[in-house]
Amino acid sequence: MRIERLELFLCRLPLVHFFETSFGRTYDRTFVLARMEGDGHEGWGEAVAEGHPYYSGETTETVWHIVTAFLAPLVVGREFAHPREVFAAMKRVRTHNMAKALLEMTAWDLYANIRQTPLSKVLGGTRDRIASGVSIGIQDSFDQLLEKVAKERAAGYQRIKIKIKPGWDIEAVDRIRARFGDIPLMVDANAAYKLEDAAHLARLDPYDLMMIEQPLEYDDVMDHVALQAAIATPVCLDESIHTVRIARDAVAAKACRIINIKPGRVGGHQQSIELHDLCAAHDIPVWHGGMLESGIGRAHNIHLASLPNFRLPGDIAASKRYYVPDLIEPAIDIAADGTIEVPTGPGIGVTVVRSRVEQATERHVAIDARGAAR
Ligand code: OSB
Ligand code: MG
């Protein structure tokens, strides 16, 4: 396939409910969308970078800069036999995996559309529904948290994850266990703790959590090894896993027992497949994370999560928890059993509503083989 043209859209959408992590509270989401044309078809993708550099050093503005100045010239106007070649074509640019993933994932949708095949099939997916969980942010009170948990349980979600930070951790878990009993429950600290907090985090052991996600720093592996040896709760890494090579080292060092895969964080679908396969070979379960994506990124995630080693429910939930209306039709929804159907049409299998994208767009650029034009 030849990638003939690339468009970028810098968008902003209000969130249905604010989302609070240990980094702070967000009321809306800023993100970059990409659209590619080639061989008479189109592809869509979404970068997971946010408007701030708190989860990752990348932001929507760094994605815009790196794509327009450095990555687009390596991809636009070029011929690829398969989208698995796209990440390698961008190798000379270091880091910036969110920017790379934007182009790489968009190329996968384009390829699947050219082949008139669902993206899940070209990625190697094996299931037609995925298990869905929710990530519940830090609330204003524990009562509000319990109400949120009750609402998501009633909606059918298969597991509950809550965000934690010092001062919003043991008591939050204790109250959820007291009210809801033995439900599938996990916590995500987004790097809010230090190794010195090991004894404090060991107080979570009796609550039989599925895992604690990213307790320590985003650039750490070895303190997680020490922490995992000191606590019974399985450690899951998110922010620390920037590349497949880091994952290999983390698994070998026993820094974690579970890994969260976000294709946007690791450079796209091909890197995610390699990470998925590495974990499968070491009997490390993986699950699919989320980054408050619009329906475009969310649809990509659903297809990837259909691969076999995605053994635990992901943070891939219904559109209506995030954006109403979503940028796609039909919106993503969950069934009463807490599963989401993998779309069966070509590519990501959902229709991008151009008028809604345009309404959300604050900046747009189109790039062809001759360069950028507004
Ligand atoms: O750490 O998994 C995370 C959202 C933004 C940035 C980081 C994270 C998250 C979530 C939300 O947990 C998951 C979702 O519902 O999309
Ligand atoms: Mg996380």
Coordinates of C-alpha atoms and ligand atoms in Angstrom, one line a residue:
M1 CA 0.0 0.0 0.0
R2 CA 1.1 3.5 -0.7
I3 CA 0.4 6.2 1.9
E4 CA -0.5 9.1 -0.3
R5 CA -1.9 11.7 2.1
L6 CA -2.0 12.4 5.8
E7 CA -4.3 14.8 7.7
L8 CA -4.0 15.7 11.4
F9 CA -6.8 17.1 13.5
L10 CA -6.1 18.7 17.0
C11 CA -9.4 18.2 18.8
R12 CA -11.0 19.0 22.1
L13 CA -14.0 17.3 23.6
P14 CA -15.7 17.8 27.0
L15 CA -15.7 14.7 29.2
V16 CA -19.1 13.5 30.4
H17 CA -17.6 13.3 34.0
F18 CA -14.3 14.8 35.2
F19 CA -11.5 12.2 35.6
E20 CA -9.1 12.5 38.5
T21 CA -5.8 10.6 38.9
S22 CA -2.8 11.2 41.1
F23 CA -1.7 13.8 38.5
G24 CA -4.9 16.0 38.9
R25 CA -8.4 16.4 37.5
T26 CA -9.4 16.8 33.8
Y27 CA -12.8 18.1 32.6
D28 CA -12.1 17.8 28.9
R29 CA -9.7 15.8 26.6
T30 CA -7.4 17.3 24.0
F31 CA -6.1 14.8 21.4
V32 CA -4.7 14.4 17.9
L33 CA -6.5 12.4 15.2
A34 CA -5.0 11.2 11.9
R35 CA -6.6 10.3 8.6
M36 CA -4.6 8.6 5.9
E37 CA -5.4 8.1 2.2
G38 CA -3.9 5.4 0.0
D39 CA -4.9 2.9 -2.7
G40 CA -8.4 4.5 -2.9
H41 CA -9.2 3.9 0.8
E42 CA -8.8 5.8 4.1
G43 CA -7.6 5.0 7.6
W44 CA -8.2 6.7 11.0
G45 CA -6.2 6.8 14.2
E46 CA -5.9 8.7 17.5
A47 CA -2.8 9.6 19.6
V48 CA -3.2 9.0 23.3
A49 CA -1.0 12.0 24.2
E50 CA -2.9 14.4 26.5
G51 CA -2.8 18.2 26.7
H52 CA -0.3 18.0 29.6
P53 CA 3.0 16.0 30.2
Y54 CA 1.9 14.3 33.4
Y55 CA 1.2 10.7 32.4
S56 CA 3.8 10.8 29.7
G57 CA 6.4 13.5 28.6
E58 CA 4.5 13.6 25.2
T59 CA 1.7 16.0 24.7
T60 CA -0.7 16.8 21.8
E61 CA 1.8 19.6 20.8
T62 CA 4.8 17.4 20.8
V63 CA 2.9 14.8 18.7
W64 CA 2.0 17.5 16.3
H65 CA 5.6 18.7 16.0
I66 CA 7.2 15.3 15.8
V67 CA 4.7 14.0 13.2
T68 CA 4.8 17.1 11.0
A69 CA 8.5 17.8 11.2
F70 CA 10.0 14.3 11.4
L71 CA 7.7 11.3 11.1
A72 CA 5.4 12.3 8.2
P73 CA 8.4 12.6 5.8
L74 CA 9.3 8.9 6.7
V75 CA 5.8 7.6 6.0
V76 CA 3.9 9.8 3.6
G77 CA 4.5 9.0 -0.1
R78 CA 6.0 5.7 0.8
E79 CA 5.0 2.2 -0.1
F80 CA 4.6 -0.4 2.6
A81 CA 4.0 -4.1 2.0
H82 CA 2.4 -4.4 5.5
P83 CA 1.7 -2.0 8.4
R84 CA 4.1 -4.0 10.6
E85 CA 6.9 -2.1 8.6
V86 CA 5.7 1.3 9.6
F87 CA 7.2 1.4 13.1
A88 CA 10.6 0.3 11.8
A89 CA 10.5 3.0 9.1
M90 CA 10.4 5.6 11.9
K91 CA 13.3 4.1 13.9
R92 CA 15.7 7.0 13.5
V93 CA 13.4 9.1 15.7
R94 CA 14.0 8.3 19.3
T95 CA 11.1 7.9 21.8
H96 CA 7.9 9.8 20.9
N97 CA 6.0 6.5 20.8
M98 CA 2.6 8.2 21.0
A99 CA 3.4 10.2 17.8
K100 CA 4.7 7.0 16.1
A101 CA 1.7 5.0 17.3
L102 CA -0.6 7.6 15.7
L103 CA 0.8 7.0 12.2
E104 CA 1.3 3.2 12.7
M105 CA -2.2 2.5 13.9
T106 CA -3.7 4.7 11.2
A107 CA -1.8 2.7 8.7
W108 CA -3.2 -0.6 10.1
D109 CA -6.7 0.7 9.6
L110 CA -5.9 1.8 6.1
Y111 CA -4.4 -1.6 5.3
A112 CA -7.4 -3.4 6.8
N113 CA -9.8 -1.2 4.8
I114 CA -7.8 -1.9 1.6
R115 CA -8.1 -5.6 2.3
Q116 CA -11.8 -5.2 3.3
T117 CA -11.0 -7.2 6.5
P118 CA -11.8 -6.4 10.2
L119 CA -8.7 -5.0 11.9
S120 CA -8.9 -7.7 14.5
K121 CA -8.3 -10.3 11.8
V122 CA -5.2 -8.7 10.4
L123 CA -3.8 -8.2 14.0
G124 CA -4.3 -11.9 14.8
G125 CA -7.3 -11.5 17.1
T126 CA -9.1 -14.7 18.2
R127 CA -12.2 -13.6 20.0
D128 CA -15.4 -11.8 18.9
R129 CA -16.1 -10.1 22.2
I130 CA -13.8 -8.5 24.8
A131 CA -14.2 -8.3 28.6
S132 CA -14.8 -4.8 29.8
G133 CA -13.8 -3.1 33.1
V134 CA -13.9 0.5 34.3
S135 CA -11.3 2.9 35.7
I136 CA -12.9 5.1 38.4
G137 CA -11.1 8.3 39.2
I138 CA -10.5 9.9 42.6
Q139 CA -13.8 11.4 43.8
D140 CA -14.7 14.2 46.2
S141 CA -15.8 11.7 49.0
F142 CA -15.8 8.0 49.7
D143 CA -19.6 8.0 49.5
Q144 CA -19.4 9.4 46.0
L145 CA -16.8 6.6 45.2
L146 CA -19.2 3.9 46.5
E147 CA -22.0 5.4 44.4
K148 CA -19.8 5.3 41.3
V149 CA -18.9 1.6 42.0
A150 CA -22.5 0.7 42.4
K151 CA -23.5 2.4 39.1
E152 CA -20.7 0.7 37.1
R153 CA -21.5 -2.7 38.7
A154 CA -25.2 -2.3 37.7
A155 CA -24.1 -1.4 34.1
G156 CA -22.4 -4.9 34.0
Y157 CA -18.7 -4.0 34.0
Q158 CA -16.7 -7.1 34.9
R159 CA -14.1 -5.5 37.1
I160 CA -13.6 -2.2 39.0
K161 CA -10.3 -0.3 39.1
I162 CA -10.0 2.7 41.3
K163 CA -7.3 5.3 41.2
I164 CA -5.3 5.7 44.4
K165 CA -2.8 8.1 45.9
P166 CA -1.5 8.6 49.5
G167 CA -4.6 9.5 51.6
W168 CA -7.0 7.9 49.1
D169 CA -6.0 4.2 49.2
I170 CA -6.5 1.7 52.1
E171 CA -9.7 3.3 53.3
A172 CA -11.2 3.5 49.7
V173 CA -10.4 -0.2 49.2
D174 CA -11.7 -1.1 52.7
R175 CA -15.0 0.6 52.1
I176 CA -15.5 -1.0 48.7
R177 CA -14.8 -4.5 50.1
A178 CA -17.1 -3.8 53.0
R179 CA -20.0 -2.8 50.8
F180 CA -19.5 -5.0 47.7
G181 CA -17.7 -8.0 49.0
D182 CA -15.4 -10.1 46.8
I183 CA -15.8 -8.3 43.5
P184 CA -12.9 -8.2 40.9
L185 CA -11.1 -5.1 42.2
M186 CA -7.8 -3.5 41.4
V187 CA -6.0 -0.2 42.1
D188 CA -3.9 2.2 39.9
A189 CA -1.4 4.5 41.6
N190 CA 0.0 6.3 38.5
A191 CA 3.4 6.3 40.2
A192 CA 2.2 8.1 43.4
Y193 CA 4.3 6.0 45.8
K194 CA 8.0 5.4 46.7
L195 CA 9.7 2.1 47.6
E196 CA 9.8 3.4 51.3
D197 CA 6.0 3.0 51.2
A198 CA 6.3 -0.8 50.8
A199 CA 5.0 -1.5 54.3
H200 CA 2.1 0.9 53.7
L201 CA 1.2 -0.8 50.4
A202 CA 1.5 -4.2 52.1
R203 CA -1.6 -3.2 54.1
L204 CA -3.5 -3.8 50.8
D205 CA -2.5 -7.5 50.9
P206 CA -5.5 -8.7 52.9
Y207 CA -7.9 -7.2 50.4
D208 CA -7.0 -9.7 47.7
L209 CA -6.8 -7.2 44.9
M210 CA -6.3 -8.4 41.3
M211 CA -3.3 -6.1 41.1
I212 CA -1.7 -2.8 42.0
E213 CA -0.9 -0.9 38.8
Q214 CA 2.2 1.3 38.5
P215 CA 2.8 2.0 42.2
L216 CA 6.3 3.5 41.6
E217 CA 8.1 5.8 39.2
Y218 CA 7.4 5.8 35.4
D219 CA 11.2 5.3 34.7
D220 CA 11.7 2.6 37.3
V221 CA 12.0 -1.2 37.0
M222 CA 14.3 -2.2 39.9
D223 CA 12.4 -0.6 42.8
H224 CA 9.3 -2.5 41.5
V225 CA 11.3 -5.7 41.8
A226 CA 11.9 -4.9 45.5
L227 CA 8.3 -3.9 46.0
Q228 CA 6.9 -7.0 44.4
A229 CA 9.1 -9.1 46.7
A230 CA 7.7 -7.2 49.7
I231 CA 3.9 -7.3 48.9
A232 CA 1.5 -10.1 48.0
T233 CA -0.7 -8.1 45.6
P234 CA 0.5 -8.7 42.0
V235 CA 2.3 -5.6 40.6
C236 CA 1.2 -4.5 37.1
L237 CA 3.3 -2.1 35.1
D238 CA 1.8 0.6 32.8
E239 CA 3.9 3.8 32.6
S240 CA 7.2 1.9 33.0
I241 CA 6.7 -0.2 29.9
H242 CA 7.8 2.2 27.2
T243 CA 9.2 -0.5 24.9
V244 CA 9.2 -4.3 24.3
R245 CA 12.8 -4.3 25.5
I246 CA 12.0 -2.8 28.8
A247 CA 9.2 -5.3 29.2
R248 CA 11.6 -8.1 28.6
D249 CA 13.9 -6.8 31.3
A250 CA 11.0 -6.2 33.7
V251 CA 9.7 -9.7 33.2
A252 CA 13.2 -11.3 33.6
A253 CA 13.8 -9.2 36.8
K254 CA 10.3 -10.1 38.2
A255 CA 9.3 -6.4 38.5
C256 CA 5.7 -7.3 37.8
R257 CA 3.3 -10.3 37.4
I258 CA 1.0 -8.5 34.9
I259 CA 1.4 -6.0 32.1
N260 CA -1.0 -3.3 30.9
I261 CA -0.7 -2.8 27.1
K262 CA -1.7 0.5 25.6
P263 CA -0.7 0.6 21.9
G264 CA -0.5 4.3 22.0
R265 CA 2.2 4.1 24.7
V266 CA 4.5 1.5 23.1
G267 CA 4.5 2.7 19.5
G268 CA 1.4 1.1 18.0
H269 CA -0.1 -2.3 17.1
Q270 CA 3.0 -4.1 16.0
Q271 CA 4.9 -3.3 19.2
S272 CA 1.8 -4.3 21.1
I273 CA 1.7 -7.7 19.3
E274 CA 5.3 -8.3 20.2
L275 CA 4.8 -7.3 23.8
H276 CA 1.7 -9.5 23.9
D277 CA 3.6 -12.5 22.5
L278 CA 6.6 -11.9 24.9
C279 CA 4.2 -11.9 27.9
A280 CA 2.4 -15.0 26.6
A281 CA 5.8 -16.9 26.3
H282 CA 6.5 -16.0 30.0
D283 CA 2.9 -16.7 31.2
I284 CA 2.4 -13.1 32.1
P285 CA -1.3 -12.1 31.6
V286 CA -1.8 -8.8 29.8
W287 CA -4.9 -6.5 29.7
H288 CA -5.7 -3.5 27.6
G289 CA -5.4 -0.1 29.2
G290 CA -7.3 3.0 28.2
M291 CA -6.5 6.7 27.9
L292 CA -10.0 8.3 27.7
E293 CA -9.9 7.8 24.0
S294 CA -12.6 9.0 21.6
G295 CA -14.4 6.2 19.7
I296 CA -11.6 6.1 17.1
G297 CA -8.9 5.1 19.5
R298 CA -11.4 3.0 21.5
A299 CA -12.3 1.0 18.4
H300 CA -8.6 0.3 17.7
N301 CA -8.2 -0.9 21.3
I302 CA -11.1 -3.3 21.0
H303 CA -9.6 -4.9 17.9
L304 CA -6.2 -5.3 19.6
A305 CA -7.8 -6.7 22.8
S306 CA -9.2 -9.6 20.8
L307 CA -5.8 -11.2 20.8
P308 CA -5.6 -14.4 23.0
N309 CA -3.3 -13.3 25.9
F310 CA -5.5 -10.3 26.8
R311 CA -6.8 -12.5 29.6
L312 CA -8.1 -9.9 32.0
P313 CA -10.8 -7.3 31.5
G314 CA -9.5 -4.1 30.0
D315 CA -10.1 -0.4 30.6
I316 CA -12.1 -0.3 27.4
A317 CA -15.6 0.9 28.3
A318 CA -18.7 2.3 26.6
S319 CA -18.5 5.6 24.7
K320 CA -21.2 7.1 27.0
R321 CA -18.9 7.1 30.0
Y322 CA -16.7 9.6 28.1
Y323 CA -18.2 11.5 25.2
V324 CA -21.8 12.1 24.1
P325 CA -22.0 12.1 21.2
D326 CA -18.9 10.1 20.4
L327 CA -17.0 10.8 17.1
I328 CA -18.2 7.5 15.7
E329 CA -21.3 5.6 14.8
P330 CA -22.5 3.4 16.2
A331 CA -21.2 4.4 19.7
I332 CA -19.3 1.6 21.6
D333 CA -21.6 -0.1 24.1
I334 CA -21.4 -3.0 26.5
A335 CA -23.8 -5.9 26.8
A336 CA -25.4 -6.9 30.1
D337 CA -22.6 -9.5 30.6
G338 CA -19.9 -6.8 30.6
T339 CA -18.5 -7.6 27.2
I340 CA -18.0 -5.4 24.1
E341 CA -18.5 -6.8 20.6
V342 CA -15.4 -6.6 18.3
P343 CA -16.7 -4.7 15.2
T344 CA -17.0 -7.0 12.2
G345 CA -16.8 -4.5 9.3
P346 CA -13.6 -3.6 7.5
G347 CA -10.8 -1.8 9.4
I348 CA -11.8 -0.4 12.8
G349 CA -15.4 -1.3 11.7
V350 CA -17.0 2.0 12.9
T351 CA -18.0 5.1 10.9
V352 CA -16.2 8.3 11.7
V353 CA -18.7 11.2 11.8
R354 CA -16.9 13.9 9.9
S355 CA -19.1 16.7 11.0
R356 CA -18.4 15.9 14.7
V357 CA -14.7 15.6 14.1
E358 CA -14.8 19.0 12.3
Q359 CA -16.8 20.6 15.2
A360 CA -14.2 19.3 17.7
T361 CA -11.2 20.4 15.6
E362 CA -9.1 23.4 16.7
R363 CA -6.3 22.9 14.1
H364 CA -6.0 20.9 10.9
V365 CA -3.1 20.2 8.5
A366 CA -2.9 18.0 5.3
I367 CA 0.4 16.6 4.2
D368 CA 1.2 14.8 0.9
A369 CA 4.5 13.6 -0.5
R370 CA 5.4 17.1 -1.5
G371 CA 5.1 18.3 2.1
A372 CA 2.6 20.2 4.3
A373 CA -0.2 22.4 3.1
R374 CA -2.9 24.0 5.1
Ligands
OSB1 O1 -3.1 5.1 34.1 O2 -4.4 3.9 33.0 C1 -4.0 5.0 33.3 C2 -6.4 7.6 31.9 C3 -5.5 8.6 31.4 C4 -4.2 8.4 31.7 C5 -3.7 7.2 32.3 C6 -4.6 6.2 32.7 C7 -6.0 6.5 32.5 C8 -7.0 5.6 33.0 C9 -8.4 5.7 32.3 O3 -6.9 4.8 33.9 C10 -8.8 4.5 31.5 C11 -10.0 4.8 30.6 O4 -11.1 4.7 31.1 O5 -9.8 5.1 29.4
MG2 MG -2.5 3.1 34.5

